[in-house]
Amino acid sequence: MFEDFVNFVRDLYSTQEPIPLHAPQFHGNEKKYLIETIDSTFVSSVGKFVDCFENSVQDYTGIKYAIATVNGTAAIHLALKLSGAARDTEVITQSLTFVATCNAIRYCEANPVFVDVEKSTLGLSPQSLQEFLEEYCELRDDGFCWNKSTNRRIVACLPMHTFGLPVQLDEIKHICDRFNIELIEDASESMGSFYKEHHTGYIGKLSAMSFNGNKIITTGGGGMILTNDEELAHTAKHITTTAKIPNILSFEHDQIGYNYRLSDLQCALGISQLHKLDSFFEERGKIAKKYNEIFGSEKRFKVPNVLKNVEHAYHLYPLQVEFSKINLKKNKFFELMKQKGIN
């Protein structure tokens, strides 16, 4: 079985060279736009490509406002902060996620509460969320949701669209509304993924996206805060720009701000990547289809369960393996794959 898998992957990519987990593709206008930015001398966060990148992401996602940030973690941090995450509050998130989700919660001095994921989406389980809230939490006279065990207010729920596959947003949103909890989407891995005709990030009050080097499109490092709320968008842009009051004659800041804006150089890279987004999705879709054909009928494997109302961008292709049925331990499998030059 192992050799068959290695041969399948090598045939898929038509190479005997080492195959990385991910490699960014630069074969468009990246160099042209970077040189244009350098020649303009506007290489920091003030330049035409910043506005162009934000507007392009707005147009693509259908979300009204986009604020570019230095990375996805920064975007999650400020989305939570704008939602009231602070000391002695709690934020519900899922047990299977990248550490940035939890780090951002702690940046706000809030406390993460981990809820289980479901096997079908690998994202936050609506059933587990409801069971936790009904058993351990209550709505008090102030209208807010409180954890009865810790006596801390629960301000937000932060699901992550694992590997690009959307969570069950309608169910989660319904539960959050019932308990007066803000829904914030960690869409760091789901650029190009849609849930019921809406791009991920649309349903939550705020959402965060990432353009790290391992994402479908990259700016080298970068992120985006997304929202349909004009006031929140204005505040987000203000505090990501050190909360400086616009005035060329003085440096005045009206609150604690953050130097979180993305540079024009990086946004120039992002614009070129966006132009090729559809071709990236087409290529990933073809690869996913081949994986489904090979492993879909095998009881030892479970391929992604993509519902009819969902478009999966396949940031990564999660193949669930019952290692006990292939007579190979998980760590040994990965060790052998690395020896064969496949990561």
mmCIF file of C-alpha atoms in Angstrom:
data_model
loop_
_atom_site.group_PDB
_atom_site.id
_atom_site.type_symbol
_atom_site.label_atom_id
_atom_site.label_comp_id
_atom_site.label_asym_id
_atom_site.label_seq_id
_atom_site.Cartn_x
_atom_site.Cartn_y
_atom_site.Cartn_z
ATOM 1 C CA MET A 1 0.000 0.000 0.000
ATOM 2 C CA PHE A 2 2.761 2.430 0.945
ATOM 3 C CA GLU A 3 4.659 2.060 -2.338
ATOM 4 C CA ASP A 4 1.398 2.400 -4.267
ATOM 5 C CA PHE A 5 0.717 5.706 -2.495
ATOM 6 C CA VAL A 6 4.234 7.010 -3.217
ATOM 7 C CA ASN A 7 3.911 6.086 -6.890
ATOM 8 C CA PHE A 8 0.481 7.744 -7.080
ATOM 9 C CA VAL A 9 1.819 11.035 -5.676
ATOM 10 C CA ARG A 10 4.877 11.011 -7.945
ATOM 11 C CA ASP A 11 2.749 10.272 -11.013
ATOM 12 C CA LEU A 12 0.360 13.043 -9.988
ATOM 13 C CA TYR A 13 3.116 15.661 -9.944
ATOM 14 C CA SER A 14 5.221 14.076 -12.724
ATOM 15 C CA THR A 15 8.516 14.418 -10.874
ATOM 16 C CA GLN A 16 11.150 12.412 -9.053
ATOM 17 C CA GLU A 17 12.344 15.544 -7.239
ATOM 18 C CA PRO A 18 11.392 16.232 -3.578
ATOM 19 C CA ILE A 19 7.726 17.220 -3.265
ATOM 20 C CA PRO A 20 6.972 19.857 -0.581
ATOM 21 C CA LEU A 21 3.686 20.177 1.278
ATOM 22 C CA HIS A 22 3.202 23.527 -0.457
ATOM 23 C CA ALA A 23 5.169 25.841 -2.732
ATOM 24 C CA PRO A 24 3.942 29.312 -3.764
ATOM 25 C CA GLN A 25 3.643 29.944 -7.484
ATOM 26 C CA PHE A 26 5.036 33.143 -8.990
ATOM 27 C CA HIS A 27 4.540 33.206 -12.738
ATOM 28 C CA GLY A 28 2.486 36.332 -13.299
ATOM 29 C CA ASN A 29 3.069 40.052 -12.764
ATOM 30 C CA GLU A 30 4.736 39.736 -9.351
ATOM 31 C CA LYS A 31 8.125 41.126 -10.428
ATOM 32 C CA LYS A 32 6.539 43.835 -12.583
ATOM 33 C CA TYR A 33 4.361 45.123 -9.742
ATOM 34 C CA LEU A 34 7.180 44.929 -7.189
ATOM 35 C CA ILE A 35 9.466 47.002 -9.441
ATOM 36 C CA GLU A 36 6.631 49.483 -9.986
ATOM 37 C CA THR A 37 6.244 49.844 -6.217
ATOM 38 C CA ILE A 38 9.980 50.315 -5.687
ATOM 39 C CA ASP A 39 10.141 52.932 -8.441
ATOM 40 C CA SER A 40 7.247 54.816 -6.821
ATOM 41 C CA THR A 41 9.164 54.899 -3.462
ATOM 42 C CA PHE A 42 5.824 54.226 -1.666
ATOM 43 C CA VAL A 43 6.935 50.894 -0.260
ATOM 44 C CA SER A 44 5.386 50.996 3.226
ATOM 45 C CA SER A 45 1.681 51.036 4.110
ATOM 46 C CA VAL A 46 0.863 54.093 2.010
ATOM 47 C CA GLY A 47 0.683 53.278 -1.676
ATOM 48 C CA LYS A 48 -1.748 52.448 -4.452
ATOM 49 C CA PHE A 49 -1.368 48.675 -4.158
ATOM 50 C CA VAL A 50 -2.627 48.618 -0.552
ATOM 51 C CA ASP A 51 -5.934 50.200 -1.558
ATOM 52 C CA CYS A 52 -6.078 48.090 -4.709
ATOM 53 C CA PHE A 53 -5.516 44.848 -2.792
ATOM 54 C CA GLU A 54 -8.133 45.681 -0.156
ATOM 55 C CA ASN A 55 -10.688 46.665 -2.817
ATOM 56 C CA SER A 56 -9.971 43.521 -4.835
ATOM 57 C CA VAL A 57 -10.487 41.258 -1.818
ATOM 58 C CA GLN A 58 -13.747 43.089 -1.084
ATOM 59 C CA ASP A 59 -14.912 42.523 -4.653
ATOM 60 C CA TYR A 60 -13.932 38.854 -4.668
ATOM 61 C CA THR A 61 -15.453 37.936 -1.301
ATOM 62 C CA GLY A 62 -18.517 40.174 -1.514
ATOM 63 C CA ILE A 63 -17.714 41.501 1.959
ATOM 64 C CA LYS A 64 -18.030 45.288 2.163
ATOM 65 C CA TYR A 65 -14.822 46.194 3.989
ATOM 66 C CA ALA A 66 -11.312 44.726 4.021
ATOM 67 C CA ILE A 67 -8.387 46.016 6.092
ATOM 68 C CA ALA A 68 -4.948 44.628 5.262
ATOM 69 C CA THR A 69 -2.764 43.558 8.205
ATOM 70 C CA VAL A 70 0.769 42.277 8.703
ATOM 71 C CA ASN A 71 -0.428 38.686 9.181
ATOM 72 C CA GLY A 72 -3.477 36.574 9.917
ATOM 73 C CA THR A 73 -2.744 36.430 13.637
ATOM 74 C CA ALA A 74 -2.884 40.223 13.851
ATOM 75 C CA ALA A 75 -6.197 40.162 12.005
ATOM 76 C CA ILE A 76 -7.668 37.648 14.478
ATOM 77 C CA HIS A 77 -6.283 39.652 17.417
ATOM 78 C CA LEU A 78 -8.002 42.874 16.399
ATOM 79 C CA ALA A 79 -11.218 41.147 15.305
ATOM 80 C CA LEU A 80 -11.459 39.732 18.829
ATOM 81 C CA LYS A 81 -10.505 43.022 20.450
ATOM 82 C CA LEU A 82 -13.208 44.828 18.487
ATOM 83 C CA SER A 83 -15.690 42.205 19.689
ATOM 84 C CA GLY A 84 -14.989 42.841 23.366
ATOM 85 C CA ALA A 85 -12.414 40.160 24.163
ATOM 86 C CA ALA A 86 -10.497 41.359 27.220
ATOM 87 C CA ARG A 87 -9.280 40.286 30.655
ATOM 88 C CA ASP A 88 -11.722 38.049 32.549
ATOM 89 C CA THR A 89 -13.721 37.215 29.414
ATOM 90 C CA GLU A 90 -13.839 33.967 27.455
ATOM 91 C CA VAL A 91 -13.750 33.107 23.774
ATOM 92 C CA ILE A 92 -15.002 29.741 22.542
ATOM 93 C CA THR A 93 -12.880 28.134 19.848
ATOM 94 C CA GLN A 94 -12.258 24.651 18.528
ATOM 95 C CA SER A 95 -9.872 22.015 19.815
ATOM 96 C CA LEU A 96 -8.333 21.390 16.368
ATOM 97 C CA THR A 97 -6.745 24.596 15.110
ATOM 98 C CA PHE A 98 -3.434 26.348 14.527
ATOM 99 C CA VAL A 99 -1.891 27.973 17.596
ATOM 100 C CA ALA A 100 -2.434 31.488 16.185
ATOM 101 C CA THR A 101 -6.144 31.203 16.991
ATOM 102 C CA CYS A 102 -5.377 30.672 20.685
ATOM 103 C CA ASN A 103 -2.478 33.148 20.770
ATOM 104 C CA ALA A 104 -4.760 35.913 19.520
ATOM 105 C CA ILE A 105 -7.237 35.178 22.307
ATOM 106 C CA ARG A 106 -4.470 35.453 24.902
ATOM 107 C CA TYR A 107 -3.148 38.681 23.322
ATOM 108 C CA CYS A 108 -6.484 40.147 24.454
ATOM 109 C CA GLU A 109 -5.900 38.621 27.917
ATOM 110 C CA ALA A 110 -9.068 36.604 27.355
ATOM 111 C CA ASN A 111 -9.380 32.892 28.098
ATOM 112 C CA PRO A 112 -9.883 30.249 25.397
ATOM 113 C CA VAL A 113 -12.576 27.624 25.879
ATOM 114 C CA PHE A 114 -12.040 24.581 23.657
ATOM 115 C CA VAL A 115 -15.017 22.832 22.077
ATOM 116 C CA ASP A 116 -14.766 19.647 20.025
ATOM 117 C CA VAL A 117 -14.761 19.490 16.236
ATOM 118 C CA GLU A 118 -16.945 17.278 14.065
ATOM 119 C CA LYS A 119 -15.495 14.606 11.789
ATOM 120 C CA SER A 120 -17.404 15.764 8.724
ATOM 121 C CA THR A 121 -15.919 19.285 8.518
ATOM 122 C CA LEU A 122 -13.011 19.007 11.002
ATOM 123 C CA GLY A 123 -14.336 22.345 12.270
ATOM 124 C CA LEU A 124 -16.283 23.466 15.327
ATOM 125 C CA SER A 125 -19.162 21.103 16.081
ATOM 126 C CA PRO A 126 -22.525 22.905 16.426
ATOM 127 C CA GLN A 127 -23.759 20.066 18.641
ATOM 128 C CA SER A 128 -20.765 20.317 20.990
ATOM 129 C CA LEU A 129 -21.117 24.099 21.102
ATOM 130 C CA GLN A 130 -24.796 23.872 22.017
ATOM 131 C CA GLU A 131 -24.197 21.191 24.656
ATOM 132 C CA PHE A 132 -21.455 23.256 26.305
ATOM 133 C CA LEU A 133 -23.528 26.438 26.393
ATOM 134 C CA GLU A 134 -26.657 24.728 27.677
ATOM 135 C CA GLU A 135 -24.851 22.833 30.426
ATOM 136 C CA TYR A 136 -22.236 25.311 31.639
ATOM 137 C CA CYS A 137 -23.509 28.758 30.682
ATOM 138 C CA GLU A 138 -26.474 31.058 31.233
ATOM 139 C CA LEU A 139 -27.939 34.305 29.992
ATOM 140 C CA ARG A 140 -28.137 36.744 32.898
ATOM 141 C CA ASP A 141 -30.203 39.861 33.508
ATOM 142 C CA ASP A 142 -27.579 42.008 31.749
ATOM 143 C CA GLY A 143 -28.371 40.119 28.548
ATOM 144 C CA PHE A 144 -24.925 38.557 28.268
ATOM 145 C CA CYS A 145 -23.770 34.937 28.327
ATOM 146 C CA TRP A 146 -21.803 33.886 31.415
ATOM 147 C CA ASN A 147 -19.855 30.741 32.244
ATOM 148 C CA LYS A 148 -21.418 29.473 35.485
ATOM 149 C CA SER A 149 -18.222 27.653 36.503
ATOM 150 C CA THR A 150 -15.748 30.513 36.027
ATOM 151 C CA ASN A 151 -18.138 33.479 36.373
ATOM 152 C CA ARG A 152 -16.594 34.978 33.240
ATOM 153 C CA ARG A 153 -18.536 36.490 30.360
ATOM 154 C CA ILE A 154 -18.330 34.671 27.032
ATOM 155 C CA VAL A 155 -17.924 37.381 24.406
ATOM 156 C CA ALA A 156 -17.232 35.513 21.185
ATOM 157 C CA CYS A 157 -17.171 32.217 19.340
ATOM 158 C CA LEU A 158 -14.209 31.716 16.987
ATOM 159 C CA PRO A 159 -14.554 28.740 14.622
ATOM 160 C CA MET A 160 -11.796 28.023 12.094
ATOM 161 C CA HIS A 161 -12.467 26.713 8.595
ATOM 162 C CA THR A 162 -10.025 23.823 8.816
ATOM 163 C CA PHE A 163 -7.896 23.332 5.684
ATOM 164 C CA GLY A 164 -10.381 25.553 3.845
ATOM 165 C CA LEU A 165 -13.532 23.475 4.463
ATOM 166 C CA PRO A 166 -16.265 25.724 5.900
ATOM 167 C CA VAL A 167 -17.842 24.888 9.241
ATOM 168 C CA GLN A 168 -21.628 24.678 9.517
ATOM 169 C CA LEU A 169 -22.042 28.420 9.774
ATOM 170 C CA ASP A 170 -25.859 28.657 9.854
ATOM 171 C CA GLU A 171 -26.128 26.312 12.825
ATOM 172 C CA ILE A 172 -23.273 27.979 14.698
ATOM 173 C CA LYS A 173 -24.647 31.475 14.005
ATOM 174 C CA HIS A 174 -28.091 30.438 15.282
ATOM 175 C CA ILE A 175 -26.581 29.143 18.542
ATOM 176 C CA CYS A 176 -24.432 32.263 18.990
ATOM 177 C CA ASP A 177 -27.432 34.543 18.459
ATOM 178 C CA ARG A 178 -29.440 32.541 20.985
ATOM 179 C CA PHE A 179 -26.764 33.089 23.641
ATOM 180 C CA ASN A 180 -25.835 36.648 22.566
ATOM 181 C CA ILE A 181 -22.278 35.731 21.573
ATOM 182 C CA GLU A 182 -20.455 37.402 18.670
ATOM 183 C CA LEU A 183 -19.454 35.085 15.814
ATOM 184 C CA ILE A 184 -15.933 35.742 14.553
ATOM 185 C CA GLU A 185 -14.668 33.599 11.665
ATOM 186 C CA ASP A 186 -11.069 32.449 11.450
ATOM 187 C CA ALA A 187 -10.938 32.246 7.659
ATOM 188 C CA SER A 188 -7.135 32.101 7.565
ATOM 189 C CA GLU A 189 -7.172 28.886 5.514
ATOM 190 C CA SER A 190 -10.303 29.447 3.452
ATOM 191 C CA MET A 191 -9.640 32.068 0.780
ATOM 192 C CA GLY A 192 -11.886 30.961 -2.079
ATOM 193 C CA SER A 193 -14.197 28.768 0.006
ATOM 194 C CA PHE A 194 -17.933 29.461 -0.094
ATOM 195 C CA TYR A 195 -20.798 28.501 2.202
ATOM 196 C CA LYS A 196 -24.284 28.748 0.682
ATOM 197 C CA GLU A 197 -23.147 31.224 -1.982
ATOM 198 C CA HIS A 198 -21.350 33.451 0.539
ATOM 199 C CA HIS A 199 -17.591 33.562 0.886
ATOM 200 C CA THR A 200 -16.292 32.432 4.256
ATOM 201 C CA GLY A 201 -16.044 35.453 6.533
ATOM 202 C CA TYR A 202 -19.339 36.916 5.336
ATOM 203 C CA ILE A 203 -21.624 35.603 8.087
ATOM 204 C CA GLY A 204 -19.500 36.486 11.119
ATOM 205 C CA LYS A 205 -19.497 39.992 12.562
ATOM 206 C CA LEU A 206 -15.793 40.081 11.732
ATOM 207 C CA SER A 207 -13.416 37.605 10.172
ATOM 208 C CA ALA A 208 -9.708 37.163 9.589
ATOM 209 C CA MET A 209 -7.823 35.945 6.548
ATOM 210 C CA SER A 210 -4.176 34.971 6.042
ATOM 211 C CA PHE A 211 -1.795 35.353 3.099
ATOM 212 C CA ASN A 212 1.152 33.518 4.596
ATOM 213 C CA GLY A 213 3.588 31.740 2.290
ATOM 214 C CA ASN A 214 1.733 28.432 2.620
ATOM 215 C CA LYS A 215 -1.692 29.798 1.692
ATOM 216 C CA ILE A 216 -3.466 29.597 -1.693
ATOM 217 C CA ILE A 217 -2.373 33.140 -2.474
ATOM 218 C CA THR A 218 0.475 34.799 -0.623
ATOM 219 C CA THR A 219 1.915 38.204 0.111
ATOM 220 C CA GLY A 220 4.909 36.552 1.798
ATOM 221 C CA GLY A 221 3.246 37.263 5.108
ATOM 222 C CA GLY A 222 0.006 39.141 5.526
ATOM 223 C CA GLY A 223 -3.599 39.080 6.608
ATOM 224 C CA MET A 224 -6.942 40.820 6.299
ATOM 225 C CA ILE A 225 -9.761 41.869 8.612
ATOM 226 C CA LEU A 226 -13.144 41.536 6.896
ATOM 227 C CA THR A 227 -16.493 42.955 8.000
ATOM 228 C CA ASN A 228 -19.783 44.256 6.647
ATOM 229 C CA ASP A 229 -19.955 46.816 9.473
ATOM 230 C CA GLU A 230 -18.779 50.285 8.382
ATOM 231 C CA GLU A 231 -18.055 51.548 11.904
ATOM 232 C CA LEU A 232 -16.020 48.472 12.820
ATOM 233 C CA ALA A 233 -14.078 48.769 9.562
ATOM 234 C CA HIS A 234 -13.235 52.393 10.291
ATOM 235 C CA THR A 235 -12.076 51.525 13.819
ATOM 236 C CA ALA A 236 -10.049 48.566 12.559
ATOM 237 C CA LYS A 237 -8.206 50.686 10.014
ATOM 238 C CA HIS A 238 -7.577 53.356 12.636
ATOM 239 C CA ILE A 239 -6.070 51.101 15.291
ATOM 240 C CA THR A 240 -4.027 49.084 12.780
ATOM 241 C CA THR A 241 -2.389 52.380 11.835
ATOM 242 C CA THR A 242 -1.178 53.143 15.409
ATOM 243 C CA ALA A 243 -4.466 54.984 16.145
ATOM 244 C CA LYS A 244 -2.961 58.161 14.721
ATOM 245 C CA ILE A 245 -5.322 61.091 14.230
ATOM 246 C CA PRO A 246 -4.935 62.327 10.617
ATOM 247 C CA ASN A 247 -2.864 65.496 10.861
ATOM 248 C CA ILE A 248 0.318 66.232 8.895
ATOM 249 C CA LEU A 249 1.443 68.799 11.482
ATOM 250 C CA SER A 250 1.410 66.626 14.592
ATOM 251 C CA PHE A 251 1.589 63.087 15.909
ATOM 252 C CA GLU A 252 -1.468 62.535 18.070
ATOM 253 C CA HIS A 253 -2.925 59.130 18.930
ATOM 254 C CA ASP A 254 -6.319 58.828 20.597
ATOM 255 C CA GLN A 255 -6.032 55.255 21.928
ATOM 256 C CA ILE A 256 -3.663 52.299 22.098
ATOM 257 C CA GLY A 257 -2.902 51.408 18.506
ATOM 258 C CA TYR A 258 -0.943 48.774 16.632
ATOM 259 C CA ASN A 259 1.559 48.965 13.804
ATOM 260 C CA TYR A 260 -0.320 46.241 11.938
ATOM 261 C CA ARG A 261 -0.689 47.608 8.397
ATOM 262 C CA LEU A 262 0.532 45.626 5.392
ATOM 263 C CA SER A 263 3.170 47.180 3.133
ATOM 264 C CA ASP A 264 2.635 48.280 -0.450
ATOM 265 C CA LEU A 265 5.356 45.846 -1.552
ATOM 266 C CA GLN A 266 3.428 42.912 -0.118
ATOM 267 C CA CYS A 267 0.122 44.127 -1.524
ATOM 268 C CA ALA A 268 1.709 44.386 -4.971
ATOM 269 C CA LEU A 269 2.529 40.700 -4.646
ATOM 270 C CA GLY A 270 -1.016 39.999 -3.465
ATOM 271 C CA ILE A 271 -2.642 41.737 -6.437
ATOM 272 C CA SER A 272 -0.713 39.590 -8.900
ATOM 273 C CA GLN A 273 -1.616 36.457 -6.944
ATOM 274 C CA LEU A 274 -5.304 37.420 -6.948
ATOM 275 C CA HIS A 275 -5.262 37.650 -10.737
ATOM 276 C CA LYS A 276 -4.374 33.937 -10.852
ATOM 277 C CA LEU A 277 -6.728 32.789 -8.123
ATOM 278 C CA ASP A 278 -9.178 31.005 -10.416
ATOM 279 C CA SER A 279 -6.391 29.010 -12.068
ATOM 280 C CA PHE A 280 -5.055 28.028 -8.631
ATOM 281 C CA PHE A 281 -8.514 26.740 -7.642
ATOM 282 C CA GLU A 282 -8.914 24.847 -10.897
ATOM 283 C CA GLU A 283 -5.582 23.089 -10.411
ATOM 284 C CA ARG A 284 -6.319 22.221 -6.780
ATOM 285 C CA GLY A 285 -9.770 20.963 -7.699
ATOM 286 C CA LYS A 286 -8.311 18.577 -10.276
ATOM 287 C CA ILE A 287 -5.814 17.202 -7.758
ATOM 288 C CA ALA A 288 -8.545 16.775 -5.121
ATOM 289 C CA LYS A 289 -10.703 14.914 -7.650
ATOM 290 C CA LYS A 290 -7.876 12.440 -8.310
ATOM 291 C CA TYR A 291 -7.416 11.855 -4.580
ATOM 292 C CA ASN A 292 -11.163 11.283 -4.237
ATOM 293 C CA GLU A 293 -11.125 8.762 -7.084
ATOM 294 C CA ILE A 294 -8.248 6.797 -5.534
ATOM 295 C CA PHE A 295 -9.293 6.869 -1.872
ATOM 296 C CA GLY A 296 -13.043 7.557 -1.930
ATOM 297 C CA SER A 297 -14.095 3.909 -2.111
ATOM 298 C CA GLU A 298 -11.486 2.661 0.388
ATOM 299 C CA LYS A 299 -12.879 1.919 3.863
ATOM 300 C CA ARG A 300 -9.432 2.531 5.354
ATOM 301 C CA PHE A 301 -9.567 6.170 4.281
ATOM 302 C CA LYS A 302 -11.991 9.063 4.658
ATOM 303 C CA VAL A 303 -11.918 11.832 2.068
ATOM 304 C CA PRO A 304 -13.257 15.363 2.718
ATOM 305 C CA ASN A 305 -17.033 15.528 3.035
ATOM 306 C CA VAL A 306 -17.931 18.529 0.879
ATOM 307 C CA LEU A 307 -21.642 19.321 1.125
ATOM 308 C CA LYS A 308 -23.676 20.440 -1.890
ATOM 309 C CA ASN A 309 -23.968 24.000 -0.598
ATOM 310 C CA VAL A 310 -20.202 24.348 -0.034
ATOM 311 C CA GLU A 311 -17.250 25.181 -2.296
ATOM 312 C CA HIS A 312 -13.978 23.883 -0.857
ATOM 313 C CA ALA A 313 -10.836 25.806 -1.917
ATOM 314 C CA TYR A 314 -8.564 22.982 -0.696
ATOM 315 C CA HIS A 315 -5.938 24.969 1.154
ATOM 316 C CA LEU A 316 -4.877 21.424 2.044
ATOM 317 C CA TYR A 317 -6.434 18.045 1.286
ATOM 318 C CA PRO A 318 -7.140 16.284 4.603
ATOM 319 C CA LEU A 319 -7.132 12.517 4.116
ATOM 320 C CA GLN A 320 -8.173 10.686 7.280
ATOM 321 C CA VAL A 321 -6.405 7.330 7.597
ATOM 322 C CA GLU A 322 -7.204 4.369 9.843
ATOM 323 C CA PHE A 323 -3.600 3.334 10.381
ATOM 324 C CA SER A 324 -4.614 0.180 12.247
ATOM 325 C CA LYS A 325 -6.099 -1.108 8.991
ATOM 326 C CA ILE A 326 -2.984 -0.488 6.896
ATOM 327 C CA ASN A 327 -0.612 -2.142 9.392
ATOM 328 C CA LEU A 328 1.464 1.004 9.721
ATOM 329 C CA LYS A 329 1.790 3.484 12.583
ATOM 330 C CA LYS A 330 1.237 7.153 11.821
ATOM 331 C CA ASN A 331 4.732 8.375 12.758
ATOM 332 C CA LYS A 332 6.326 5.561 10.773
ATOM 333 C CA PHE A 333 4.222 6.481 7.734
ATOM 334 C CA PHE A 334 5.426 10.099 7.812
ATOM 335 C CA GLU A 335 9.001 9.010 8.412
ATOM 336 C CA LEU A 336 8.884 6.760 5.345
ATOM 337 C CA MET A 337 7.274 9.506 3.260
ATOM 338 C CA LYS A 338 10.044 11.908 4.218
ATOM 339 C CA GLN A 339 12.637 9.339 3.222
ATOM 340 C CA LYS A 340 10.928 9.139 -0.184
ATOM 341 C CA GLY A 341 11.127 12.938 -0.530
ATOM 342 C CA ILE A 342 7.406 13.600 -0.034
ATOM 343 C CA ASN A 343 6.324 16.038 2.697
#
